[in-house]
Amino acid sequence: MSHFERRCNKEEDLPVYLARPGSASQSASQSPRQKSYGMFSSVEGAFENKSIALESYCAQRKRSRSRENLADGDSGGSVLSCPPSDRQGDRRTPGLEIERPSGEEFLRRDERGGQSDRLLIKGGRVVNDDLSFFADIYLEDGVIKQLGENLIVPGGVKIIEANGRMVIPGGIDVNTCLQKPYLGTQTVDDFFQGTKAALAGGTTMIVDHVTPQPGASLLQAFEKWQEAADKKSCCDYSLHVDIPHWHEGVKEELEVLVQEKGINSFQVYMAYKDLYQMTDTQLYEAFSFLKELGAVVLVHAENGDLIAQEQSKILGMGITGPEGHALSRPEELEAEAVFRAITLGNRVNCPVYITKVMSKSAADIVALSRKKGSVVFGEPITASLATDGTHYWSKNWAKAAAFVMSPPLSPDPTTPDHLNSLLACGDLQVVGSAHCAYSTSQKAIGKDNFTLIPEGTNGVEERMSFVWDKAVAVGKMDENQFVAVSSTNAAKIFNLYPRKGRIAVGSDGDIVIWDPDKMKTITAKTQQSAVEYNIFEGMECRGGPLVVISQGKIVYEDGKLHVQQGVGRFIPRKPFADYIYQRITMRSKTMAARGVSRGMYDGPVYDIPATPKYVTPAPSTKTSPAKNQPPPIRNLHQSNFSLSGAQVDDNVPRRSGHRIVAPPGGRSNITSLG
Amino acid sequence: MAERKVLPREDERCFLLSRLGADSPKPRVKLGGVFCSVQDAFDNKTLNFESFSPAPARRGARGRHVVPRQEEHPSDHGKGPLHILCSFLFQSDHLIIKGGKIVNDDQSFYADIYIEDGVIKQIGENLIVPGGAKIIDAYGHIVIPGGIDVNTRLHAPFLGMNPADDFYHGTQAALAGGTTMIIDHVLPEPGTSLLAAFDQWRDLADKSSCCDYSLHVDITRWHEGLVEELEALVKDKGVNSFLIFMAYKDKFQSTDTQMYEAFGVLRDLGAIAQVHAENGDIIEEEQKKLLDLGITGPEGHVLSHPEEVETEAVFRAITIAKQANCPLYITKVMSKSAADVIAQARKKGMVVYGEPITASLGTDGSHYWSKNWAKAAAYVMAPPLNPEPGTSDYLNSLLSCGDLQVTGSAHSTFTTAQKAVGKDNFTLIPEGTNGIEERMSVIWEKAVVAGKMDENEFVAVTSTNAAKIFNLYPRKGRIAVGADADIVIWNPKEARIFSAKSHNSTVECNIFEGMECRGSPAVVISQGKVVLEAGKLNVTEGSGRFVPRKSFPDFVYKRIKARTRMADARGVPRGQYDGPVHDVISATKSVPPTPTGRGPTCPGKAQITPARNLHQSGFTLSGTQMDDHIPRRTAQRIVAPPGGRSNITSLS
């Protein structure tokens, strides 16, 4: 009883400890470790060197409620303060005011050809993946410089009054294809259109897929993509590189990409037979190599062999419309490939990242293997979280074709719900969009053959809103988890953290002020993307960005975009991301196989005929000419055992007699049964 | 005493059943047992012998005289046990088994069995039988259908070495363990004729097998040309099951495409697809890695064949079979997770069967780390025994609840000298363990004695299910009038210790060495002849008959047929799309198709061009372009139709 009381007292004391200004660093050794909430919560103090101890400010804020003195000091611009509003009741549309600097500040802004470099977000509720708290944010030079209350900021700053709205790290869309070629055409959303759409949806960074043609140089493709993106991108970006074809020569390029170019993620394909598909042997080799480099392996998981079979079967049945796409790529084929990819990952001890989790069964397999300890991540996308595959059977060809992507959307209408639930509980970790938009006329390339319809849907703009609508607004997920799945987890997996994915001092000024109540009807008429058909057409969606700040500049406010082509920077990513490779490294140390030390076997050895009875192994892999094929193991040592050379009966297929070669010393007891 | 008490009740029920059978609107009577069949389902196949039992009783009461058939065996008048021994040498065709409790997969009852010409002629009490029949006393024992071992390799060579147990030794061991029928695997060399290999196996087995046998044929290299041979095997040769390998890269392994094609063909033929489920690609990589690490002993075998690799392949096989709508049979289920995948797939409605084997049910893979090389090597088989000691218990549980259905032995033995071929390289150790003789006893000990399974389920997993799946039922796998007289009188109490010293196999090393099992066969009757009695085997080489199996077994194919009817995919009728179509340049960027499969491509097989390339040329509407040499075009050309856009492409 007394013990319990003492514990109670301690609990009560805690806020006081924390409330001591700046106490976090001084008394860290004395204060008990406090666990924060949230699935991916970090241990307190772990990021002390990276961010301010926010809790100490929280307590202070409670004591000094007066908000007027926030805007004191030498801020040049006058503050238009609106009455503080609690989040729930406030229905005024913008809900926040932006105060422009005047006079000389305007001049400076014009000189730079852009907006002011200094920004102060006041009175917002900062939501990170681990906790939410009220604080002001001061941005300068595209970086968060200060975080807290009563900030001392230089004059001439632009002030955004957030009035208690959520301030979240800008979204990171880890899966876009904004320059994917298909039969000589390219996606209608290029880096400019695509990133514009991203920013309009609250996504301030994309990670795009470089898709080199099979046989082409990865480095050249990478440079081409980087050039295009540098010219056109409106927000920060990074690149995944797809490996279309595995051979020994790729290894050098991969090494260069990882060590010099700042790429730490590569996609391999288990589908697209005879084009991108890799055999299990190649996957094994690729996984082993990428693990050594410290990269993340992204897997497009579908069984390409079976898809090819199903496609020819369905075309043979005379089904040529988009429904054939869904029919030829059933859910099971996705689940099977996911299972195989994870098995390979486990064997190699390599982290596996499943792109585009589209079906319940595939998601369940990811969840199950995570429970068994595999280092695997699953990425559902906007389309799989918000809509389903029933539209493939639409009577309108253009509509049905717009949904064509692979793996296809599952025709099971309960899929989005299930995926949202898994996302909320942490079984799936990251949300991408797989934005790869083709116009209807491009889709019409496959009007008589569904296998020719270019694959890809839109989703970069709608991503954040749909996660909010489908998971947070229905109560599956809290706002912290929302931040985790829309940006923080992605930043951790791809080693962008804490530069991206967190609101903390020193982080990039990629910030979104989020309106949880904003209602929007998705339609192609108002979207930023260039496609004529939006697959979410007509869907109502709750939640959206009010203000989007990218690189410390306001790029979206009042429903208007102010973007600048080519301002997006390439963000290099280092290999061996702690978030995934800590475990992998430990496992490599402990998992080493050990043999049994035995005495030499010195019993009789059966004499096998010298000529092997099976045919010479035909090459079963897509061997590149550069690759020297290692002889199969079983043949390697075979000649060692032809103790007596060619036999009289070598031409007889099978020998019925057994020849025992007894050693001169007789049998030793090592062969005895014991 | 307890057994005696049950008798009248059984009798009463039998009487009741016979009455019920007389009226036309019969109420359905559910019998016990997991695998119990709906009553009357087999009416046309077997006699409803329950209804007969009261009749002989009445007839017996009337005191009809039993006239011995003089012309058969004039000397066989007596009925004492002494006489049995005397008549033993004659191998009388007439046998009567008295006082035993007959155990089928659906029910147990007390009755006598009369056997003539290798067939069960009568079942019931107070049978009227001709004289001169040998009487076998089965009091206190159970009388079960002889075991069917669905997985043996008594002739399949490994690196040119034939197994130590050939058909003679193997079937002898089988009979000694209470198994009266085996189904052996025919393993043709890759690229050779399946029919020739089948004939070779049949010749050998006909010459030396001591019990009835049938044959599975392994498809070691799939190509389209095999379809005819398969058809011949199914239709003329009585083979309805074929094994496909997912392992043994560059040797037997099939790609997913090949499996899909093969499954489609097998389904159309009404055969059962068996798979050896292991991912050969991963195994080969792991083998290389381990040999590089300097691990050459038998522990390398299990390290290079991890459980996951088996599970993955099982999962893949099930997926492919689901796509092809083909019944699937997983041979050698060796690990918990593989068994779980099968159990789950069955719950989702898949027609899939799992076969644990003696070794996986009776022992575990910890022995691979034995300091004794010969012992460790004796356990080498693929998929390997799981090192986790709980595996065998788990598999027995799944077997008991019906998630796994059939037990085999995967008997394929190699002597220590043969195993020693791989003394410096575990990949060369011939794979295979013993188990044909121990199978029934191991299951009795591990499942029935442990209380997981009742005697009816024991019969189901040791013979009846196998007979049903492979279309031998009700000729095999059931004690019924008209069925083959393959009967085992099982002594549920007698303990037996397995040892290489006393077993009937020829190998020096028994992987069950020292294991004690309660339950063993007291008398084994094969083809109506007593082959094991009082611990003595009395077999005749070459007496085994080949038992042909018809295609489309009901037990398996009823569901498949119904699904084929249901699974018709239908397209959506739409108006012709007449909107703008993007112009595609003709020069394709895709590389020439190279084989991406898992196994060796067959030179005989016509390469199928991939679907995407197939129709591609159809879209080069405007021929070659000026800029064909430029890899990618940034501009988009919209071909507007002369009539303008129609509203079918409008966004609605």
Short mmCIF file of N, CA and C in Angstrom, two decimals, chain A residues 509-568:
data_model
loop_
_atom_site.label_atom_id
_atom_site.label_comp_id
_atom_site.label_asym_id
_atom_site.label_seq_id
_atom_site.Cartn_x
_atom_site.Cartn_y
_atom_site.Cartn_z
N GLY A 509 12.55 22.88 -43.53
CA GLY A 509 11.29 23.59 -43.36
C GLY A 509 10.20 23.09 -44.28
N ASP A 510 9.93 21.81 -44.20
CA ASP A 510 8.83 21.21 -44.97
C ASP A 510 7.68 20.98 -44.01
N ILE A 511 6.73 21.88 -44.03
CA ILE A 511 5.71 21.86 -42.98
C ILE A 511 4.34 22.04 -43.61
N VAL A 512 3.38 21.36 -43.06
CA VAL A 512 2.01 21.49 -43.55
C VAL A 512 1.12 21.89 -42.38
N ILE A 513 0.30 22.89 -42.62
CA ILE A 513 -0.74 23.20 -41.63
C ILE A 513 -1.99 22.50 -42.11
N TRP A 514 -2.46 21.60 -41.29
CA TRP A 514 -3.47 20.65 -41.73
C TRP A 514 -4.83 21.04 -41.18
N ASP A 515 -5.81 21.01 -42.03
CA ASP A 515 -7.17 21.27 -41.59
C ASP A 515 -7.93 19.95 -41.56
N PRO A 516 -8.22 19.47 -40.39
CA PRO A 516 -8.85 18.16 -40.31
C PRO A 516 -10.30 18.16 -40.78
N ASP A 517 -10.89 19.30 -40.92
CA ASP A 517 -12.31 19.33 -41.24
C ASP A 517 -12.60 19.78 -42.66
N LYS A 518 -11.57 20.08 -43.39
CA LYS A 518 -11.77 20.56 -44.75
C LYS A 518 -12.45 19.47 -45.57
N MET A 519 -13.55 19.80 -46.20
CA MET A 519 -14.23 18.82 -47.04
C MET A 519 -13.90 19.14 -48.49
N LYS A 520 -13.67 18.07 -49.23
CA LYS A 520 -13.32 18.30 -50.62
C LYS A 520 -13.90 17.17 -51.44
N THR A 521 -14.42 17.50 -52.60
CA THR A 521 -14.85 16.46 -53.51
C THR A 521 -13.80 16.34 -54.60
N ILE A 522 -13.30 15.13 -54.72
CA ILE A 522 -12.21 14.92 -55.67
C ILE A 522 -12.79 14.89 -57.08
N THR A 523 -12.21 15.65 -57.94
CA THR A 523 -12.64 15.59 -59.33
C THR A 523 -11.49 16.02 -60.23
N ALA A 524 -11.52 15.52 -61.43
CA ALA A 524 -10.44 15.83 -62.37
C ALA A 524 -10.45 17.30 -62.73
N LYS A 525 -11.59 17.97 -62.52
CA LYS A 525 -11.68 19.38 -62.94
C LYS A 525 -10.81 20.28 -62.07
N THR A 526 -10.70 19.93 -60.79
CA THR A 526 -9.98 20.83 -59.90
C THR A 526 -8.60 20.32 -59.53
N GLN A 527 -8.22 19.19 -60.05
CA GLN A 527 -6.94 18.61 -59.61
C GLN A 527 -5.76 19.27 -60.31
N GLN A 528 -4.59 19.03 -59.80
CA GLN A 528 -3.38 19.57 -60.39
C GLN A 528 -2.82 18.65 -61.46
N SER A 529 -3.09 17.36 -61.32
CA SER A 529 -2.54 16.40 -62.26
C SER A 529 -3.14 16.63 -63.65
N ALA A 530 -2.41 16.19 -64.67
CA ALA A 530 -2.83 16.47 -66.03
C ALA A 530 -3.76 15.40 -66.61
N VAL A 531 -4.03 14.34 -65.87
CA VAL A 531 -4.87 13.28 -66.46
C VAL A 531 -6.32 13.74 -66.52
N GLU A 532 -7.05 13.17 -67.50
CA GLU A 532 -8.45 13.55 -67.67
C GLU A 532 -9.34 12.79 -66.71
N TYR A 533 -8.82 11.67 -66.23
CA TYR A 533 -9.69 10.86 -65.40
C TYR A 533 -9.05 10.63 -64.04
N ASN A 534 -9.71 11.06 -63.00
CA ASN A 534 -9.21 10.83 -61.66
C ASN A 534 -9.93 9.60 -61.11
N ILE A 535 -9.16 8.63 -60.64
CA ILE A 535 -9.81 7.39 -60.21
C ILE A 535 -10.64 7.59 -58.95
N PHE A 536 -10.44 8.72 -58.27
CA PHE A 536 -11.25 8.97 -57.07
C PHE A 536 -12.41 9.92 -57.38
N GLU A 537 -12.66 10.10 -58.65
CA GLU A 537 -13.69 11.03 -59.13
C GLU A 537 -14.95 10.94 -58.28
N GLY A 538 -15.34 12.09 -57.75
CA GLY A 538 -16.62 12.16 -57.05
C GLY A 538 -16.56 11.74 -55.60
N MET A 539 -15.41 11.29 -55.13
CA MET A 539 -15.34 10.86 -53.73
C MET A 539 -15.19 12.09 -52.83
N GLU A 540 -15.89 12.08 -51.73
CA GLU A 540 -15.75 13.16 -50.76
C GLU A 540 -14.67 12.80 -49.78
N CYS A 541 -13.92 13.78 -49.40
CA CYS A 541 -12.76 13.49 -48.59
C CYS A 541 -12.61 14.57 -47.53
N ARG A 542 -12.43 14.12 -46.33
CA ARG A 542 -12.31 15.05 -45.21
C ARG A 542 -10.84 15.21 -44.86
N GLY A 543 -10.45 16.45 -44.62
CA GLY A 543 -9.07 16.70 -44.23
C GLY A 543 -8.23 17.13 -45.41
N GLY A 544 -7.45 18.18 -45.22
CA GLY A 544 -6.59 18.62 -46.30
C GLY A 544 -5.67 19.70 -45.81
N PRO A 545 -4.68 20.05 -46.61
CA PRO A 545 -3.73 21.08 -46.17
C PRO A 545 -4.32 22.47 -46.31
N LEU A 546 -4.00 23.34 -45.36
CA LEU A 546 -4.38 24.74 -45.46
C LEU A 546 -3.22 25.53 -46.04
N VAL A 547 -2.06 25.27 -45.44
CA VAL A 547 -0.85 25.94 -45.90
C VAL A 547 0.21 24.87 -46.07
N VAL A 548 0.93 24.94 -47.15
CA VAL A 548 2.04 24.00 -47.33
C VAL A 548 3.31 24.81 -47.47
N ILE A 549 4.28 24.48 -46.68
CA ILE A 549 5.57 25.17 -46.71
C ILE A 549 6.62 24.18 -47.16
N SER A 550 7.28 24.50 -48.24
CA SER A 550 8.32 23.62 -48.75
C SER A 550 9.62 24.40 -48.78
N GLN A 551 10.65 23.85 -48.24
CA GLN A 551 11.95 24.50 -48.14
C GLN A 551 11.82 25.88 -47.50
N GLY A 552 10.93 25.99 -46.53
CA GLY A 552 10.78 27.25 -45.81
C GLY A 552 9.97 28.29 -46.54
N LYS A 553 9.39 27.93 -47.68
CA LYS A 553 8.60 28.90 -48.43
C LYS A 553 7.16 28.42 -48.52
N ILE A 554 6.26 29.39 -48.48
CA ILE A 554 4.86 29.02 -48.61
C ILE A 554 4.58 28.72 -50.07
N VAL A 555 4.16 27.50 -50.34
CA VAL A 555 3.88 27.14 -51.72
C VAL A 555 2.39 26.95 -51.97
N TYR A 556 1.64 26.82 -50.90
CA TYR A 556 0.21 26.61 -51.08
C TYR A 556 -0.52 27.29 -49.95
N GLU A 557 -1.43 28.18 -50.29
CA GLU A 557 -2.29 28.77 -49.27
C GLU A 557 -3.58 29.22 -49.93
N ASP A 558 -4.62 29.24 -49.16
CA ASP A 558 -5.94 29.64 -49.68
C ASP A 558 -6.29 28.90 -50.96
N GLY A 559 -5.89 27.68 -51.06
CA GLY A 559 -6.22 26.92 -52.25
C GLY A 559 -5.43 27.33 -53.47
N LYS A 560 -4.41 28.19 -53.27
CA LYS A 560 -3.61 28.62 -54.43
C LYS A 560 -2.18 28.13 -54.31
N LEU A 561 -1.66 27.70 -55.41
CA LEU A 561 -0.29 27.22 -55.44
C LEU A 561 0.65 28.33 -55.90
N HIS A 562 1.78 28.47 -55.24
CA HIS A 562 2.82 29.38 -55.73
C HIS A 562 4.08 28.56 -55.85
N VAL A 563 4.18 27.83 -56.91
CA VAL A 563 5.35 26.95 -57.02
C VAL A 563 6.31 27.51 -58.04
N GLN A 564 7.50 27.02 -57.96
CA GLN A 564 8.52 27.47 -58.88
C GLN A 564 9.20 26.24 -59.44
N GLN A 565 9.23 26.16 -60.74
CA GLN A 565 9.80 24.99 -61.36
C GLN A 565 11.30 24.93 -61.09
N GLY A 566 11.77 23.77 -60.75
CA GLY A 566 13.21 23.58 -60.61
C GLY A 566 13.79 23.94 -59.26
N VAL A 567 12.96 24.29 -58.29
CA VAL A 567 13.54 24.60 -56.98
C VAL A 567 13.80 23.35 -56.16
N GLY A 568 13.20 22.26 -56.56
CA GLY A 568 13.37 21.02 -55.81
C GLY A 568 14.82 20.56 -55.81
#
